[in-house]
PDB file of C-alpha atoms in Angstrom:
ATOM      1  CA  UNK A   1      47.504 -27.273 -24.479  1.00 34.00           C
ATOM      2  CA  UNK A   2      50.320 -26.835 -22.159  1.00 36.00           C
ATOM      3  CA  UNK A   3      48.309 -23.860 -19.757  1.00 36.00           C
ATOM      4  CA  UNK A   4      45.084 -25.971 -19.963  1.00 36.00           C
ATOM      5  CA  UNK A   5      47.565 -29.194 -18.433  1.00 39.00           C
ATOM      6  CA  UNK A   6      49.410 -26.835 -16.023  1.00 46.00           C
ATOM      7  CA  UNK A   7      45.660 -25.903 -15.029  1.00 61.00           C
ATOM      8  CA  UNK A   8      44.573 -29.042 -14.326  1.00 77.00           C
ATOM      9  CA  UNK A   9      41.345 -28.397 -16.517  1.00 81.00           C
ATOM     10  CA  UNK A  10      41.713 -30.754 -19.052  1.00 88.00           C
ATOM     11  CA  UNK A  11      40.062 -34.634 -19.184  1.00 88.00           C
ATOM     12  CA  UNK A  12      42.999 -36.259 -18.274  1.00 88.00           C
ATOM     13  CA  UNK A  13      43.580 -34.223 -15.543  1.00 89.00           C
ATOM     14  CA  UNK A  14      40.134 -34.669 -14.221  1.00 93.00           C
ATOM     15  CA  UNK A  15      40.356 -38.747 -14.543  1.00 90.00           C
ATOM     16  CA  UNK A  16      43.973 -39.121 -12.942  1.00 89.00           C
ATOM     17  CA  UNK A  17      42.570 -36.808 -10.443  1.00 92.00           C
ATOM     18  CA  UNK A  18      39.650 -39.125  -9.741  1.00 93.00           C
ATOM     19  CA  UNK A  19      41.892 -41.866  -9.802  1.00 91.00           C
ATOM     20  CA  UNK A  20      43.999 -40.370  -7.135  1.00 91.00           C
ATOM     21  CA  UNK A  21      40.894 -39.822  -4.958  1.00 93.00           C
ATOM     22  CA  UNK A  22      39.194 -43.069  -5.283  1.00 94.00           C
ATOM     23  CA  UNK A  23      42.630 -44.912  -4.323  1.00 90.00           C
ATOM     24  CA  UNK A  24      43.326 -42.471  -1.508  1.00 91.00           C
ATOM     25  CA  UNK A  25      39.435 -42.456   0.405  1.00 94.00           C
ATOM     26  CA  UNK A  26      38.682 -46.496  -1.063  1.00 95.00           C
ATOM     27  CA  UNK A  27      39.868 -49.899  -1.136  1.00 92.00           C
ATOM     28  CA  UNK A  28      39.431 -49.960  -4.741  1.00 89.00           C
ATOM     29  CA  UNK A  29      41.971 -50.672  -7.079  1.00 83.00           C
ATOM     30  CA  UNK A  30      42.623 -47.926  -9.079  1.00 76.00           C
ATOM     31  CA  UNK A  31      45.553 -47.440 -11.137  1.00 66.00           C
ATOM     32  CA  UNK A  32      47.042 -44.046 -12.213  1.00 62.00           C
ATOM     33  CA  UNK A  33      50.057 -43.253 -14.131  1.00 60.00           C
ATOM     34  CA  UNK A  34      52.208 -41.129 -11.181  1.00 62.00           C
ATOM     35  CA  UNK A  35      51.930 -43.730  -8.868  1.00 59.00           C
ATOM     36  CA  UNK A  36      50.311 -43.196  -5.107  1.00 56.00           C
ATOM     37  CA  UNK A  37      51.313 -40.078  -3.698  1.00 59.00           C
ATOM     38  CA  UNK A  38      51.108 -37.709  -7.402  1.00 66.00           C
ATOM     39  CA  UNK A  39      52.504 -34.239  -7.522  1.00 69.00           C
ATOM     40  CA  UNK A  40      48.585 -33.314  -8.365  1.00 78.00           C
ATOM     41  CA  UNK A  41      47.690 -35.455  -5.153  1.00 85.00           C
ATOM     42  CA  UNK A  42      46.634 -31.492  -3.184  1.00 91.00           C
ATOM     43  CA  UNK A  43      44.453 -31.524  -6.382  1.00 93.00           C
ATOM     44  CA  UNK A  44      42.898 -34.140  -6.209  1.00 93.00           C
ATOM     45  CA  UNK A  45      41.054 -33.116  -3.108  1.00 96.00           C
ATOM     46  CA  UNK A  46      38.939 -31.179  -5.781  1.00 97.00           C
ATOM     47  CA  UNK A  47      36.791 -34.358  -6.295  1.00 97.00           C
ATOM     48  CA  UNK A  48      36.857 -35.980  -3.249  1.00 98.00           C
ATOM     49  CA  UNK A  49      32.601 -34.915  -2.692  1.00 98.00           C
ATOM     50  CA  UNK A  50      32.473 -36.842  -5.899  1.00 98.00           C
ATOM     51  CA  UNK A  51      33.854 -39.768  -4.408  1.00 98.00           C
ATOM     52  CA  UNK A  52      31.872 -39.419  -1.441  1.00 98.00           C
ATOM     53  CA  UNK A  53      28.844 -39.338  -3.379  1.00 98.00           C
ATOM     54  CA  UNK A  54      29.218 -42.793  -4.832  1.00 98.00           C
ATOM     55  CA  UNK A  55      30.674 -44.051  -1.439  1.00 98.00           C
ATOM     56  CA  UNK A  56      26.653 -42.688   0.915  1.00 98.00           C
ATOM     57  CA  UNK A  57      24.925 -44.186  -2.479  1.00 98.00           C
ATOM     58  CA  UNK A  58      27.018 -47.749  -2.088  1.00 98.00           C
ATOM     59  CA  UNK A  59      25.731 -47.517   1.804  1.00 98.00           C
ATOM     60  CA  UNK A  60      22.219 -46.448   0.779  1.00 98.00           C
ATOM     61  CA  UNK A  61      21.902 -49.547  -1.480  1.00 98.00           C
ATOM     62  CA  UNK A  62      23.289 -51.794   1.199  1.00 98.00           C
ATOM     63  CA  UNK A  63      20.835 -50.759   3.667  1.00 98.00           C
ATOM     64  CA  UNK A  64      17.179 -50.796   1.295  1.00 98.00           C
ATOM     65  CA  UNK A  65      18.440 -54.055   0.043  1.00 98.00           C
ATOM     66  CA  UNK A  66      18.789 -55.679   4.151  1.00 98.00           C
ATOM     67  CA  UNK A  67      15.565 -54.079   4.736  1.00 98.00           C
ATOM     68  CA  UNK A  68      13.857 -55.348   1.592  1.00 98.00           C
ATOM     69  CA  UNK A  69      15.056 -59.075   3.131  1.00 98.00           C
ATOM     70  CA  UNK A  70      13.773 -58.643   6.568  1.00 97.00           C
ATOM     71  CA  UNK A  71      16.388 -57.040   8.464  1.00 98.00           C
ATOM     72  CA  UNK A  72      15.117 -54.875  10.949  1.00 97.00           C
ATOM     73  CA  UNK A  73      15.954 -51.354  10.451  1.00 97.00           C
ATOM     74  CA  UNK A  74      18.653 -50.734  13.055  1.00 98.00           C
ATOM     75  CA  UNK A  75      21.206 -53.914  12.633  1.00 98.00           C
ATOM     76  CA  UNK A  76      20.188 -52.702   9.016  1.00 98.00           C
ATOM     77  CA  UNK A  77      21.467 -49.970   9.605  1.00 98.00           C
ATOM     78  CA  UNK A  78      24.956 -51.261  11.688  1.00 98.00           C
ATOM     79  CA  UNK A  79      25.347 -53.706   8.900  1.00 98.00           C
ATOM     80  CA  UNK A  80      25.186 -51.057   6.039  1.00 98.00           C
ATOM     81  CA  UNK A  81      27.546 -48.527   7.926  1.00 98.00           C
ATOM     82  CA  UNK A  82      30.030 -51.832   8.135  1.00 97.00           C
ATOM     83  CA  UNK A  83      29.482 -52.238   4.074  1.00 97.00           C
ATOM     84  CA  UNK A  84      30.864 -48.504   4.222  1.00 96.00           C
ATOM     85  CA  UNK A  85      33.653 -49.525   6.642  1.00 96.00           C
ATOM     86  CA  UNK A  86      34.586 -51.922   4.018  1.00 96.00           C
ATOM     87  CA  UNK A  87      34.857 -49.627   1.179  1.00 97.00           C
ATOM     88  CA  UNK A  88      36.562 -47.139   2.875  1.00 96.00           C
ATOM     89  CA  UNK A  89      39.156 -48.941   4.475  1.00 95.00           C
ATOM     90  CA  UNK A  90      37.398 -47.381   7.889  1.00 94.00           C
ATOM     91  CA  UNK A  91      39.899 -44.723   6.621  1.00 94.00           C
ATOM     92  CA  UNK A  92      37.801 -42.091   8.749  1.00 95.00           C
ATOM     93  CA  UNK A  93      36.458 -43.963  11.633  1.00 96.00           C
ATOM     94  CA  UNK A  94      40.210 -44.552  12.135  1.00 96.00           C
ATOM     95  CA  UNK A  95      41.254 -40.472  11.914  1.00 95.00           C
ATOM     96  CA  UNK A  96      38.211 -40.089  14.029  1.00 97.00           C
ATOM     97  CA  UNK A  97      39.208 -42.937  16.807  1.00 96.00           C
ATOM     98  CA  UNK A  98      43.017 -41.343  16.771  1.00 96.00           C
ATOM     99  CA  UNK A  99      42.124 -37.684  17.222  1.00 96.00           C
ATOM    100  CA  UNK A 100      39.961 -38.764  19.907  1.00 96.00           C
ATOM    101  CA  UNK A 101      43.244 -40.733  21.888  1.00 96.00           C
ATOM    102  CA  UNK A 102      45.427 -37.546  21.025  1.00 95.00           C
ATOM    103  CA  UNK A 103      43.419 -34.822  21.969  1.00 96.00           C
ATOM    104  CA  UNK A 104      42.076 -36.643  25.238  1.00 94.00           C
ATOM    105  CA  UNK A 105      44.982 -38.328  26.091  1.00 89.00           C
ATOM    106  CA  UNK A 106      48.141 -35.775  25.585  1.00 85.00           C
ATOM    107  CA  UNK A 107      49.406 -33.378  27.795  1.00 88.00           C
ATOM    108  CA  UNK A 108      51.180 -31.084  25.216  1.00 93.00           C
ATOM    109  CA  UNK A 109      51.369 -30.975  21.243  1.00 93.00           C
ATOM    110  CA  UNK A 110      54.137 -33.273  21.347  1.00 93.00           C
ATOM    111  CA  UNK A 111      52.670 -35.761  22.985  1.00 94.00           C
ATOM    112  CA  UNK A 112      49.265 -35.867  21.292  1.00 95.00           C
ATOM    113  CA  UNK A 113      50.700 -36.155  18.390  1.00 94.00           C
ATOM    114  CA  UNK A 114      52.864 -39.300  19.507  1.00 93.00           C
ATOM    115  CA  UNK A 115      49.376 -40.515  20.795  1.00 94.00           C
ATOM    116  CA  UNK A 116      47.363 -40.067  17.121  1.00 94.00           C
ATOM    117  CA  UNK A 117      50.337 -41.948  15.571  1.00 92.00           C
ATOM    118  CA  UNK A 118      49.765 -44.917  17.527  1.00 89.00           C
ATOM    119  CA  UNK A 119      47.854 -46.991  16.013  1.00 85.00           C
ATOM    120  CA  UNK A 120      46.457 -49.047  19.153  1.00 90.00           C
ATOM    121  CA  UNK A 121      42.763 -48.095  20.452  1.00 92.00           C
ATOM    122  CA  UNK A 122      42.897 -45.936  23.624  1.00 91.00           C
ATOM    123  CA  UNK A 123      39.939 -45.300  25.517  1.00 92.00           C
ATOM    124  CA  UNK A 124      38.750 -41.714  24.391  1.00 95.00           C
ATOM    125  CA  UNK A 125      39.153 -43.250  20.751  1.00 94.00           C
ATOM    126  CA  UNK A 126      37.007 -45.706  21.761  1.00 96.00           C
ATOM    127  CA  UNK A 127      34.222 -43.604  22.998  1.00 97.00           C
ATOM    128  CA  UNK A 128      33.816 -41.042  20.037  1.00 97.00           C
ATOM    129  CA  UNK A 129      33.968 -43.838  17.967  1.00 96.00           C
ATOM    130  CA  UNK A 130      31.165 -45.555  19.393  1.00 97.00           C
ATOM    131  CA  UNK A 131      29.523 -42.471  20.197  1.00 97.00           C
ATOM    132  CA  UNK A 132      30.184 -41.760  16.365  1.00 97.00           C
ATOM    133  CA  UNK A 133      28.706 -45.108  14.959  1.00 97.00           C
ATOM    134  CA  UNK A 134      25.794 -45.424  17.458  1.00 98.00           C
ATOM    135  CA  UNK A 135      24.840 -41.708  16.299  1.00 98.00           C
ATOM    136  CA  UNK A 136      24.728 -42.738  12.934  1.00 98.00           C
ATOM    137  CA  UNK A 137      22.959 -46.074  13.214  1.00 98.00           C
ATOM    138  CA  UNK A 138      19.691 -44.354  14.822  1.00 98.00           C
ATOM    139  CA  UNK A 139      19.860 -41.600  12.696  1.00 98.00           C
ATOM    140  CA  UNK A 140      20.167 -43.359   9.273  1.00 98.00           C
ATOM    141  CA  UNK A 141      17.337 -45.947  11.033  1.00 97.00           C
ATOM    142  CA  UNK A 142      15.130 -43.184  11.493  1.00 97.00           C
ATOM    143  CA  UNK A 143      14.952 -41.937   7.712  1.00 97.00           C
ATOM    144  CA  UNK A 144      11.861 -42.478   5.676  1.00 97.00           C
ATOM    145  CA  UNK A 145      12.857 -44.842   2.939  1.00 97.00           C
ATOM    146  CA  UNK A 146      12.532 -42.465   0.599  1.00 97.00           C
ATOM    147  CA  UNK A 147      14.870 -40.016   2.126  1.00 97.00           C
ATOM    148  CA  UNK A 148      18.214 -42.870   2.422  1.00 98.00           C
ATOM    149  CA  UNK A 149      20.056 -42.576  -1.066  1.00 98.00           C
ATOM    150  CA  UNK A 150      19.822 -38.982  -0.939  1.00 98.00           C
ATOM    151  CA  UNK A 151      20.672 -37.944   2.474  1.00 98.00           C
ATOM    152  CA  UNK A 152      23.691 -40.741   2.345  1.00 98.00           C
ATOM    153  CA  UNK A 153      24.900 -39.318  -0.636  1.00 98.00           C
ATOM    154  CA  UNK A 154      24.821 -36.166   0.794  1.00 98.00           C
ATOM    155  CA  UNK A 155      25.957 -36.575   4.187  1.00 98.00           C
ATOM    156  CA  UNK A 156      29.267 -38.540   2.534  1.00 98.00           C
ATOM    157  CA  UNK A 157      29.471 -35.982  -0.047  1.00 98.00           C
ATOM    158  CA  UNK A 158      29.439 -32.949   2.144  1.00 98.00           C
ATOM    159  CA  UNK A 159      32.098 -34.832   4.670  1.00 98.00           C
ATOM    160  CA  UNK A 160      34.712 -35.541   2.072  1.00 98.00           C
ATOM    161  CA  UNK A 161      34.401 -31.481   1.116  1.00 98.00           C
ATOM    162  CA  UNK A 162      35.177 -30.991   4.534  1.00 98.00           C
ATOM    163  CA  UNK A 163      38.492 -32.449   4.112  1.00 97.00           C
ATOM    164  CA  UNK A 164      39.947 -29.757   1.739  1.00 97.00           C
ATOM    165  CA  UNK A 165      39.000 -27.423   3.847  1.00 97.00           C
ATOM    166  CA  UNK A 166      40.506 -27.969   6.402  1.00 97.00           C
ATOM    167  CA  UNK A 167      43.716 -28.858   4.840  1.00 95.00           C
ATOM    168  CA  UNK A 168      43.630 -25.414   3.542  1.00 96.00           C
ATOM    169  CA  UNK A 169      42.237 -23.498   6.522  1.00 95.00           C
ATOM    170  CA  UNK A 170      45.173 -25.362   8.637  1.00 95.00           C
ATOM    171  CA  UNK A 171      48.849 -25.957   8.626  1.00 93.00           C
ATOM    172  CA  UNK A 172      49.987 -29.233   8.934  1.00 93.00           C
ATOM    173  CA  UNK A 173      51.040 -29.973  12.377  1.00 92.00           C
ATOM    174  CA  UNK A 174      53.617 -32.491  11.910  1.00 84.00           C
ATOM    175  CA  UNK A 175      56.353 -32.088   8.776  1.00 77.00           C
ATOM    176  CA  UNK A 176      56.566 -35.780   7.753  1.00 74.00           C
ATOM    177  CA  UNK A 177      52.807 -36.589   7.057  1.00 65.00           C
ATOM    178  CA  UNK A 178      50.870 -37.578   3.949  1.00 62.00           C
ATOM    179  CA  UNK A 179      49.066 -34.060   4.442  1.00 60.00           C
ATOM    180  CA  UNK A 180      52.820 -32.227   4.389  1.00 64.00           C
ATOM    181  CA  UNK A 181      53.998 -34.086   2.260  1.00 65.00           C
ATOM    182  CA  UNK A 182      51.064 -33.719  -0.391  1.00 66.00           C
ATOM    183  CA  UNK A 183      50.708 -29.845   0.416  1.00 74.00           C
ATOM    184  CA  UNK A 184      47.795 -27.277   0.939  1.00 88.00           C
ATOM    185  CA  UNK A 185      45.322 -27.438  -1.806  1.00 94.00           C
ATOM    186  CA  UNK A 186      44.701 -23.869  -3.836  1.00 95.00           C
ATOM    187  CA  UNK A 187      41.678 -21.686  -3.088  1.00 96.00           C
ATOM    188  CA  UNK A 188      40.213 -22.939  -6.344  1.00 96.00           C
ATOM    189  CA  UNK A 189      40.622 -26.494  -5.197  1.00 97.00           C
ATOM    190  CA  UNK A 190      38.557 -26.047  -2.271  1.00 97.00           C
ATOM    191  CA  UNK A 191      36.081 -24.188  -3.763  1.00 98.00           C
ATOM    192  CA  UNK A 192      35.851 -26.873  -6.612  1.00 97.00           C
ATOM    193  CA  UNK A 193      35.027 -29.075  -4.262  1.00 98.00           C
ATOM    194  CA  UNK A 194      32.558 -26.958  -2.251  1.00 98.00           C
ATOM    195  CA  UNK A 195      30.800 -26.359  -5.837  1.00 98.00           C
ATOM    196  CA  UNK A 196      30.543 -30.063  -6.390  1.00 98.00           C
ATOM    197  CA  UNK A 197      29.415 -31.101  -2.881  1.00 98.00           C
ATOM    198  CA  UNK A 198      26.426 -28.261  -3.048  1.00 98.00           C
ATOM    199  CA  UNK A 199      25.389 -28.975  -6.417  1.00 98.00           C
ATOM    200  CA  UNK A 200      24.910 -32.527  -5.137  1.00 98.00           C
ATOM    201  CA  UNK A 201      22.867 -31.180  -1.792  1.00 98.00           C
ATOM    202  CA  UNK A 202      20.879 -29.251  -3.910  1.00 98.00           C
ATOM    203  CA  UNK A 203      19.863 -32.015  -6.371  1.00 98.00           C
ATOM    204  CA  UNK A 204      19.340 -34.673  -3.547  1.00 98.00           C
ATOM    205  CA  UNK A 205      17.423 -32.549  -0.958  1.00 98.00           C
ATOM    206  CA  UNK A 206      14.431 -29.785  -0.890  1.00 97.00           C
ATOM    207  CA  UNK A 207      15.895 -26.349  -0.944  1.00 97.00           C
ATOM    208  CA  UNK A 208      15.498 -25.979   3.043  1.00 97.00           C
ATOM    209  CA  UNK A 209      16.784 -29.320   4.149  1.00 97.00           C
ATOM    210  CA  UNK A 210      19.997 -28.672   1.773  1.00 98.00           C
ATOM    211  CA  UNK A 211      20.663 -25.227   2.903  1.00 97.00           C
ATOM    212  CA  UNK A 212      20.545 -26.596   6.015  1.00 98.00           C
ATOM    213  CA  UNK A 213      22.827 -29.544   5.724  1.00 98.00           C
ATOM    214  CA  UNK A 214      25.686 -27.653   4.381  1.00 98.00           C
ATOM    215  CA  UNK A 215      25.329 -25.292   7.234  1.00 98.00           C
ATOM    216  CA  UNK A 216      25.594 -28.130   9.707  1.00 98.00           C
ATOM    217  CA  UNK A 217      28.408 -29.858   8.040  1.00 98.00           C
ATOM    218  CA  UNK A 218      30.291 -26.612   7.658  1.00 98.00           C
ATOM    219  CA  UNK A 219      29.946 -26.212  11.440  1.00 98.00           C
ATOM    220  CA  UNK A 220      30.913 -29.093  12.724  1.00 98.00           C
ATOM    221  CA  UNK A 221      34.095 -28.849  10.346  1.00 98.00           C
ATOM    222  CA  UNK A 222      34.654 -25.458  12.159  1.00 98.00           C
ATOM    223  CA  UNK A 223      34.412 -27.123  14.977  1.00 98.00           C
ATOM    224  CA  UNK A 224      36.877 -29.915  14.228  1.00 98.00           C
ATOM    225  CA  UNK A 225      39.354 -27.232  12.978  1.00 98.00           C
ATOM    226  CA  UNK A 226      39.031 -25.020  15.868  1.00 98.00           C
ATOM    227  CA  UNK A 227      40.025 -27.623  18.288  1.00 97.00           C
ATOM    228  CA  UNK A 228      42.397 -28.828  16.234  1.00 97.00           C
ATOM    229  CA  UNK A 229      44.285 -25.394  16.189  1.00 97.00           C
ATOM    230  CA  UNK A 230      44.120 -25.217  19.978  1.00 96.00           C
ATOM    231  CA  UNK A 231      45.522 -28.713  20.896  1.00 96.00           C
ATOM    232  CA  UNK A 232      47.771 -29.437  18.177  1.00 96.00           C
ATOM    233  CA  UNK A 233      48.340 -26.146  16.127  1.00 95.00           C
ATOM    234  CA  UNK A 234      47.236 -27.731  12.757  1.00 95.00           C
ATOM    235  CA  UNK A 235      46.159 -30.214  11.129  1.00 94.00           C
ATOM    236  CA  UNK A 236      47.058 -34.087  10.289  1.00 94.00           C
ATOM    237  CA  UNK A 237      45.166 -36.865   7.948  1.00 92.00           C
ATOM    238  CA  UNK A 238      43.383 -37.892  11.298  1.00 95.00           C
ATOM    239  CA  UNK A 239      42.175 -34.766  11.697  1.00 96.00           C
ATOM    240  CA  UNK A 240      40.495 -34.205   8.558  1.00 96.00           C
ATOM    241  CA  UNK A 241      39.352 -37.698   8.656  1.00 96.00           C
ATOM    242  CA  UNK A 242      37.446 -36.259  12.275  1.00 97.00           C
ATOM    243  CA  UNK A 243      35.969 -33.559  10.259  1.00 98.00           C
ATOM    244  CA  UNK A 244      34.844 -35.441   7.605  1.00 98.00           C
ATOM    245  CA  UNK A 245      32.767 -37.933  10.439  1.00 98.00           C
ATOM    246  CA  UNK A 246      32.044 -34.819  12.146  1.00 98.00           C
ATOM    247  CA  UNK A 247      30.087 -33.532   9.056  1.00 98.00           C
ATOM    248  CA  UNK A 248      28.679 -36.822   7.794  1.00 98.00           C
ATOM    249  CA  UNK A 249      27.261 -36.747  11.797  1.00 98.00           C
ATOM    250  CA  UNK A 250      25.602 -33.508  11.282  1.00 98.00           C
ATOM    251  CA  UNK A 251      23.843 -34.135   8.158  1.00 98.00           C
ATOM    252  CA  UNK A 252      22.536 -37.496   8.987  1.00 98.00           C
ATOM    253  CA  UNK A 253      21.161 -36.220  12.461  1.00 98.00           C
ATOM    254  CA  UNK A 254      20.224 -32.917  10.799  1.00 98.00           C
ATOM    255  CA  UNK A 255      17.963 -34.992   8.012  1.00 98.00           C
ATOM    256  CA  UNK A 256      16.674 -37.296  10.839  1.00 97.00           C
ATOM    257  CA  UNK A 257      15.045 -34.799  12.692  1.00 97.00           C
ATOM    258  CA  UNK A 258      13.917 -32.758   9.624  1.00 95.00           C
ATOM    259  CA  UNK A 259      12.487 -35.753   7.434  1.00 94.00           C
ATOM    260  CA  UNK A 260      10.787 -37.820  10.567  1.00 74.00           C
ATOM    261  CA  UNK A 261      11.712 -41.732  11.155  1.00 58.00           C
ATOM    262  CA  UNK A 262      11.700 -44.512   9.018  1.00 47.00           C
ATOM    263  CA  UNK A 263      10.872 -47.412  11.782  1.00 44.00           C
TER     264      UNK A 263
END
């Protein structure tokens, strides 16, 4: 009993660990017995495509249901993407908006990291974020109807993975962060949660169009964590909150082209 709990493999585990992640990436209420910020809270990251799942299928109902009342397709679409703002917390959106002000606005590490903690909207935030929510307005407009619930719940699925990855791949640039403070997640974390995300590709897309989504989200991840490296020498919860609207992005322009449009 005590190696399967020191694990982290047994049914407890698994629940306070979904706890953990629906607190930390929602504005749900959920309670867990180690309060906010667990010793497990690295491990937690394990389910966070799990989380992400339920968050694209939330958005996927909110936009069939606008369009089955009339709404046209794209402030459909805006309006949906704002139902996921509202869930989230625009957790993300905010990382995204931040990274944007630090990386475009600083001079030196230092600095840009000064900039990302400030929580006022600078211009560069400004742009990727609109650039950001425009992108994925036409895109999830475009979708056959068909295609919606299961490229949302992929697309969010695959962009939560991409937060343990990068929290592994990079070392926190700053000492006094929730990412420092929580730790790097383990190899087996990451891959956990790389199981979970492509098991959930794989049962929501054709084989092609799945394949290809995780390659897209997994490069525009790289992509995130490779400038992240070279202006700030790591990684902060802004960052991985980029990546993660770097590879929701990817998929949903990706599965846009691939599946044809929706208007």
């Amino acid at each position: 009993m005590t190696s399967t709990l020191e694990n982290g493999n047994s049914l407890r585990d698994w629940q306070n660990d979904l706890r953990v992640a629906v607190s930390l990436l929602t504005r749900i209420p959920m309670a867990h017995p180690d309060g906010p910020a667990p010793s497990y809270l690295a491990r937690a990251m394990r389910v966070f495509p799990l989380v992400g799942a339920g968050i694209g299928g939330v958005v996927g109902i909110a936009y069939l249901g606008l369009l089955l009342v009339g709404v046209p397709h794209l402030p459909a679409a805006a309006l949906a993407l704002g139902v996921s703002a509202l869930v989230t917390g625009a957790l993300h959106e905010d990382g995204l908006a931040d990274t944007g002000d630090g990386f475009g606005g600083g001079h030196d590490k230092a600095r840009k990291l000064e900039i990302m903690r400030d929580s006022r909207l600078g211009t560069y935030g400004a742009v990727v974020l609109l650039v950001s929510f425009a992108t994925r307005v036409f895109a999830l407009a475009a979708l056959p109807l068909v295609a919606v619930l299961p490229v949302l719940v992929t697309a969010n699925a695959l962009g939560r993975a991409a937060i343990p990855a990068l929290a592994f791949k990079l070392p926190p640039a700053r000492t006094d962060g929730l990412g420092a403070r929580a730790g790097a997640p383990t190899k087996t974390v990451v891959a956990t949660a790389a199981v979970i995300a492509l098991v959930i590709t794989l049962v929501m897309l054709p084989i092609k169009e799945a394949l290809l989504s995780v390659l897209a989200a997994a490069a525009a991840a790289a992509a995130v964590a490779h400038l992240a490296q070279r202006q700030i020498g790591g990684q902060t919860g802004d960052v991985l909150g980029a990546a993660e609207q770097a590879a929701e992005v990817a998929v949903l322009v990706l599965c846009a082209a691939r599946f044809g449009t929706g208007t």
